[in-house]
CSV table of C-alpha atoms and ligand atoms in Angstrom, one decimal:
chain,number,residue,atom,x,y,z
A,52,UNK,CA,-6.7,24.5,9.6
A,53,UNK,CA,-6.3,21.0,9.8
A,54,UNK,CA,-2.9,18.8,10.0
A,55,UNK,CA,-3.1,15.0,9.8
A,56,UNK,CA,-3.0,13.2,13.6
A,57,UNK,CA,0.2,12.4,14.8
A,58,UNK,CA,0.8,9.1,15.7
A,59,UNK,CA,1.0,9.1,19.6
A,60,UNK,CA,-1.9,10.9,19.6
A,61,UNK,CA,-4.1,7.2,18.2
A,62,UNK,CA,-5.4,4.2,20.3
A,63,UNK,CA,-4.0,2.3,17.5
A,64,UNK,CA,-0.5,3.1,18.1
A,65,UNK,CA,-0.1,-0.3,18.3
A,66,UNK,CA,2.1,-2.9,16.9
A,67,UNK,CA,0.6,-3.6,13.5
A,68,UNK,CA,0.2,0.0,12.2
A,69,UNK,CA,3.4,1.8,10.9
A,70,UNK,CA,3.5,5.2,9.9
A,71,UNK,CA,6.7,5.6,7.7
A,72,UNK,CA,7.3,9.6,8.4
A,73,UNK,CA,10.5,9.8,6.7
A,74,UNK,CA,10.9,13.7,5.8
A,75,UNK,CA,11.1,13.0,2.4
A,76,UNK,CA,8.0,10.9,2.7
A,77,UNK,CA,6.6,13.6,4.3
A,78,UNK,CA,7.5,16.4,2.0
A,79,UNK,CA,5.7,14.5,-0.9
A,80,UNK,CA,2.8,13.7,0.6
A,81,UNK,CA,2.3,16.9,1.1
A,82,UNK,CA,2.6,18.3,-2.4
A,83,UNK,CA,0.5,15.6,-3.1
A,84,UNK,CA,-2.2,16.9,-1.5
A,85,UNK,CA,-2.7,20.2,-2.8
A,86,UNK,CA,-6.0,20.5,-4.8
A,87,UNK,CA,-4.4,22.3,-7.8
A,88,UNK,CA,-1.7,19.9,-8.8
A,89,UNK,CA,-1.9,18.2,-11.9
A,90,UNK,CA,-2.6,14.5,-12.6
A,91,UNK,CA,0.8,14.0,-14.5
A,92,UNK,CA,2.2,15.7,-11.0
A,93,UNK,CA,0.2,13.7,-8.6
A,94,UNK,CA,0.6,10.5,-10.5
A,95,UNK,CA,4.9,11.2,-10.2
A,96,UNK,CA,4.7,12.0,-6.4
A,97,UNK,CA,2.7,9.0,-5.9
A,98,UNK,CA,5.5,6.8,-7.5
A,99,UNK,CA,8.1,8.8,-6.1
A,100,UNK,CA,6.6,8.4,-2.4
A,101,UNK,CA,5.6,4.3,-3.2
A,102,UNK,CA,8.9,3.9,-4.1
A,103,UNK,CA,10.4,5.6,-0.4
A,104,UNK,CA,7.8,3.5,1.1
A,105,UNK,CA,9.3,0.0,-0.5
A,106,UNK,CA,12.3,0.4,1.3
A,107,UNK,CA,10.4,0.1,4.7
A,108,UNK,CA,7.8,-2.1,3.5
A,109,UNK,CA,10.4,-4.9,2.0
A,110,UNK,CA,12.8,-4.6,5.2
A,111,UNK,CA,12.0,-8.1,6.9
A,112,UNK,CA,12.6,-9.6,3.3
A,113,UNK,CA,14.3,-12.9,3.0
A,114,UNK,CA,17.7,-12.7,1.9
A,115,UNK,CA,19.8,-15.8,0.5
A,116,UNK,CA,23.5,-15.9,0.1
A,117,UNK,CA,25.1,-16.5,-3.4
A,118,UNK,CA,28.8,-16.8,-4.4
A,119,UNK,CA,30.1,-14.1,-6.5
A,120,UNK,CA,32.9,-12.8,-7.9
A,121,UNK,CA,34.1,-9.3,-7.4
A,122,UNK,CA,37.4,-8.0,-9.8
A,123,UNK,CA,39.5,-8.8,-6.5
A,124,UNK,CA,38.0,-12.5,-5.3
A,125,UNK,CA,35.1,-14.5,-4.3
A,126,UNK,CA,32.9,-13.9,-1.8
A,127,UNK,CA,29.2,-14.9,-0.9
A,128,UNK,CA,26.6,-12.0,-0.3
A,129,UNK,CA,22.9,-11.7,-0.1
A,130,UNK,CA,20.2,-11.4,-2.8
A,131,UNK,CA,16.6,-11.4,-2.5
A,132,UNK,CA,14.2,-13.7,-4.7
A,133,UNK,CA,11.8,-10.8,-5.9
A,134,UNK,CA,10.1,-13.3,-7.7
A,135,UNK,CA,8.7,-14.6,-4.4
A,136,UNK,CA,6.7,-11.3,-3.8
A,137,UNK,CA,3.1,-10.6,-5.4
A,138,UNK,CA,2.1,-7.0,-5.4
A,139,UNK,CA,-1.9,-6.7,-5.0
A,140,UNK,CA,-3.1,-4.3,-6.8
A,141,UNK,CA,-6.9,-3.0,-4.8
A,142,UNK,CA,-8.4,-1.6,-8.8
A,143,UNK,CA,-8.1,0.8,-9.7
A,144,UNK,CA,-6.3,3.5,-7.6
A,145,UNK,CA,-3.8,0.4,-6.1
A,146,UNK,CA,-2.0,0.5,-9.3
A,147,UNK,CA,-0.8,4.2,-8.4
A,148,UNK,CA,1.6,2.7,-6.2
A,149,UNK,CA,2.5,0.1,-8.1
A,150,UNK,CA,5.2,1.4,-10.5
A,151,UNK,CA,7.5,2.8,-7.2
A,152,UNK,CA,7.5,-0.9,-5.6
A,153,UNK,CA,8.1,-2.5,-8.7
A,154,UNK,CA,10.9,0.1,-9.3
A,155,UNK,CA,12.7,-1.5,-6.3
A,156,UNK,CA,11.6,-4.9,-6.7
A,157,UNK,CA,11.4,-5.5,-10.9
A,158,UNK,CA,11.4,-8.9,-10.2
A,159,UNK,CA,8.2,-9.6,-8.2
A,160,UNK,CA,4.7,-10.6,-10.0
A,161,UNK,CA,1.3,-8.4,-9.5
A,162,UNK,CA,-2.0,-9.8,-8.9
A,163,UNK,CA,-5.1,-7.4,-9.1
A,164,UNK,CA,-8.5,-7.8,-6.7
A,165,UNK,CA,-11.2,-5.6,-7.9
A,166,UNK,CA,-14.3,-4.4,-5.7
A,167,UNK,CA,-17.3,-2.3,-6.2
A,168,UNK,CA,-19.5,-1.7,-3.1
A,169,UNK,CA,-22.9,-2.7,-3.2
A,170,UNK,CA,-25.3,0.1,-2.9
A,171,UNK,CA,-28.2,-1.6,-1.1
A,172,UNK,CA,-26.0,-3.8,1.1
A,173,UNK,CA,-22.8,-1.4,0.8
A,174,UNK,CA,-21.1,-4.8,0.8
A,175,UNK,CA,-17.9,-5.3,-1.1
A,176,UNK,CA,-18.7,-7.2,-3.9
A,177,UNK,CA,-15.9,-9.1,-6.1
A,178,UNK,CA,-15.7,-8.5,-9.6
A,179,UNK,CA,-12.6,-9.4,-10.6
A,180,UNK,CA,-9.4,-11.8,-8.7
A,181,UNK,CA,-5.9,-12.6,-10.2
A,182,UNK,CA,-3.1,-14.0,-8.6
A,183,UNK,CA,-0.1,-15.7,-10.0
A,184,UNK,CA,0.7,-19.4,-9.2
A,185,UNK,CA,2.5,-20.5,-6.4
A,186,UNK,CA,0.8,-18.4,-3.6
A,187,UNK,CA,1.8,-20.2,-0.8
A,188,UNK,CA,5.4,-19.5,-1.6
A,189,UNK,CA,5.0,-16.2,-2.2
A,190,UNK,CA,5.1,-12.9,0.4
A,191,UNK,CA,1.9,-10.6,-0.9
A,192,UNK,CA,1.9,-6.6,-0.2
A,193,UNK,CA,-1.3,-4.9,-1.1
A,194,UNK,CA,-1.6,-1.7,-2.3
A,195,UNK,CA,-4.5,0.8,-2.1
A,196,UNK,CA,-3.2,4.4,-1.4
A,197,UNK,CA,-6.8,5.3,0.5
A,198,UNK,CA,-7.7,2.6,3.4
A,199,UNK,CA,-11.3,5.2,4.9
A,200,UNK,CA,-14.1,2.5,5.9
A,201,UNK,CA,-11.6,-0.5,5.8
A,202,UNK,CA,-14.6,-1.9,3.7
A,203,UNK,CA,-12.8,-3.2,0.6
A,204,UNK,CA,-8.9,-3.4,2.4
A,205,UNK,CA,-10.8,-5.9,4.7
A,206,UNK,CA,-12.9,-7.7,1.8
A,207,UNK,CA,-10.0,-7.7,-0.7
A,208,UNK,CA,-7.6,-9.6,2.3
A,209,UNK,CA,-10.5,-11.9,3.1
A,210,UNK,CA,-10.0,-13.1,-0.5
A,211,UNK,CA,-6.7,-12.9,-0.7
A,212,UNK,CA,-6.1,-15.0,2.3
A,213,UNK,CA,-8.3,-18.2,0.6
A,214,UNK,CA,-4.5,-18.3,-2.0
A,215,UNK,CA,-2.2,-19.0,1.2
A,216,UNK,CA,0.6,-16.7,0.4
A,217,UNK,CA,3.5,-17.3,2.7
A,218,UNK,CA,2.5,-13.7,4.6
A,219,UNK,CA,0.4,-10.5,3.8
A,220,UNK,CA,1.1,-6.8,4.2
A,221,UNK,CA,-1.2,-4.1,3.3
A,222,UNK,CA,0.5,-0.3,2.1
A,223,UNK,CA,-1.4,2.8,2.2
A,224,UNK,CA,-0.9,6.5,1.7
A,225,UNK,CA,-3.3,8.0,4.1
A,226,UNK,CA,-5.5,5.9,6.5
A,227,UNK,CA,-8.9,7.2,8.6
A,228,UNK,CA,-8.7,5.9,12.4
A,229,UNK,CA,-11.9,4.1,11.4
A,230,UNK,CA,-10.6,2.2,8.9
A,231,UNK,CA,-7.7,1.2,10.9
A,232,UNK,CA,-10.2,0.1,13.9
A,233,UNK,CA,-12.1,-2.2,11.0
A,234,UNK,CA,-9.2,-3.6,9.0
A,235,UNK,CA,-7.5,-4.3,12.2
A,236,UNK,CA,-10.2,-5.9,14.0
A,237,UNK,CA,-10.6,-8.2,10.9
A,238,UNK,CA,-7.4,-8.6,10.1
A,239,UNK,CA,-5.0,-8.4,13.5
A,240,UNK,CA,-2.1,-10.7,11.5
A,241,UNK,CA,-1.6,-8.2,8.3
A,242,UNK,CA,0.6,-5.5,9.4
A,243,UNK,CA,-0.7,-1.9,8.2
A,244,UNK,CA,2.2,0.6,6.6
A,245,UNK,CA,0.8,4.4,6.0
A,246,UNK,CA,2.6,7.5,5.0
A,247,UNK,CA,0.1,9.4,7.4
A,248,UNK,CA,-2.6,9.0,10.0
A,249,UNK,CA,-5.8,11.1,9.2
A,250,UNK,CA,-8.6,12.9,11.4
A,251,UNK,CA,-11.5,11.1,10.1
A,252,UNK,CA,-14.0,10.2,7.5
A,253,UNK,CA,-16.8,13.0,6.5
A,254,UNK,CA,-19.8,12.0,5.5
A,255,UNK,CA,-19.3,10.7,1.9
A,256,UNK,CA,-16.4,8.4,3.0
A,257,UNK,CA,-13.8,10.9,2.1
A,258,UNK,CA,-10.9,11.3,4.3
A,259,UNK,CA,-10.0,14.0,5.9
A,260,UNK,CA,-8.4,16.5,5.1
A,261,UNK,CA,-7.1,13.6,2.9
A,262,UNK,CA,-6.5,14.2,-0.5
A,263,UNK,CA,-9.7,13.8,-2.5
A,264,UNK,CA,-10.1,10.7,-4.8
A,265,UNK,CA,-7.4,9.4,-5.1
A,266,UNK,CA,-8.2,7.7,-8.4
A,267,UNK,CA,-9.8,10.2,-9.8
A,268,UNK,CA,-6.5,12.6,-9.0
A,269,UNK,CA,-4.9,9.7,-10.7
A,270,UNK,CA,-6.2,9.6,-13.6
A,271,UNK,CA,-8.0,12.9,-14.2
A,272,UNK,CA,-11.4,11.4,-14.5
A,273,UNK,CA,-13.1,14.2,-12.7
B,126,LIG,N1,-11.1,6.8,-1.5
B,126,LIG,C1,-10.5,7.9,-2.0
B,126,LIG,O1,-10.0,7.9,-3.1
B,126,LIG,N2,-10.4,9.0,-1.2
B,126,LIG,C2,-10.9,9.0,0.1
B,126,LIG,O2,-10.8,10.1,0.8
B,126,LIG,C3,-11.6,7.9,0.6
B,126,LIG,C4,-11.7,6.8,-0.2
């Protein structure tokens, strides 16, 4: 019987890496997990737990105050410019989280990196890149529930970095310690947020005890 690692327990307890273990959080991931629940159930949780995880992830937003009126008098109060964040999509199984940020931020744009790995090399190899305008005004979170080798995290932030945006995070659901060690030795400035911290990868590049494919889960493809 395996439980994923708790943080303390890591070398890379380290600023950086952020494991959002609110209980709700928590409590869905866990469902999630479960081998025998449905795609139409999985794909629900998923938004359900993105959406929790948005509230963490946006926290150091930029606010800007605006004059209103309330029924009783003026006042000025803060608003965010949602249009000033890109969500990156990693294809395909990025765009499970996709629907729970945009949920909370309706406003921001989504651009979409896709990667296959090179069988030979095992390189990540780009097959498709799409950003709005305007990157270096804009504050990029990228979203790929599985971060196990670091592989395409690392390749798709690489790329994403040649646009300028104004700062990039990077969201996942689970993370392996090794591809933690790899995207964070590549990538030291992009903050890592993860609903959980798993034991490691098996052989196939599966975490564990993980949660299977998670596009496959997704979209029922297997
Ligand atoms: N990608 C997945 O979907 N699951 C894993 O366990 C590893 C990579």
């Amino acid at each position: 019987m395996s439980t994923a690692l708790p943080l303390e327990s890591l070398a890379h307890n380290a600023p950086g890496i952020q494991v959002l273990n609110h209980p709700l959080i928590q409590h869905k991931l866990t469902l999630l997990r479960e081998k025998d629940r449905s795609s139409s159930s999985f794909r629900r949780l998923l938004q359900e737990i993105s959406l929790l995880m948005a509230y963490e992830v946006t926290r150091e937003m930029p606010t800007q105050m605006v004059e209103i009126e309330t029924p009783l008098e003026r006042m000025r109060s803060p608003v965010i410019d949602g249009k000033k964040t890109v969500f990156v999509v990693i294809m395909r199984a990025g765009a499970g989280l996709l629907d729970g940020m945009l949920d909370v931020v309706p406003g921001a744009r989504v651009g979409h990196v896709g990667l296959y790995r090179n069988p030979e090399t095992l390189q990540a190899v780009e097959y498709y890149f799409k950003m709005p305008a305007g990157m270096p005004e804009r504050d990029a979170i990228v979203l790929d529930p599985m971060l196990a080798t670091g592989h395409s995290a690392v390749a798709a932030v690489t790329r994403l970095k040649a646009t300028n945006p104004r700062s990039i995070r990077f969201v996942c659901l689970l993370a392996a310690p090794e591809g933690l060690r790899t995207f964070r030795a590549a990538h030291p400035d992009v903050p890592v947020y993860t609903a959980a911290i798993d034991r490691q990868l098996n052989e196939h590049g599966y975490i564990v005890p993980g949660l299977g494919d998670a596009g496959d889960r997704i979209y029922g493809t297997k």
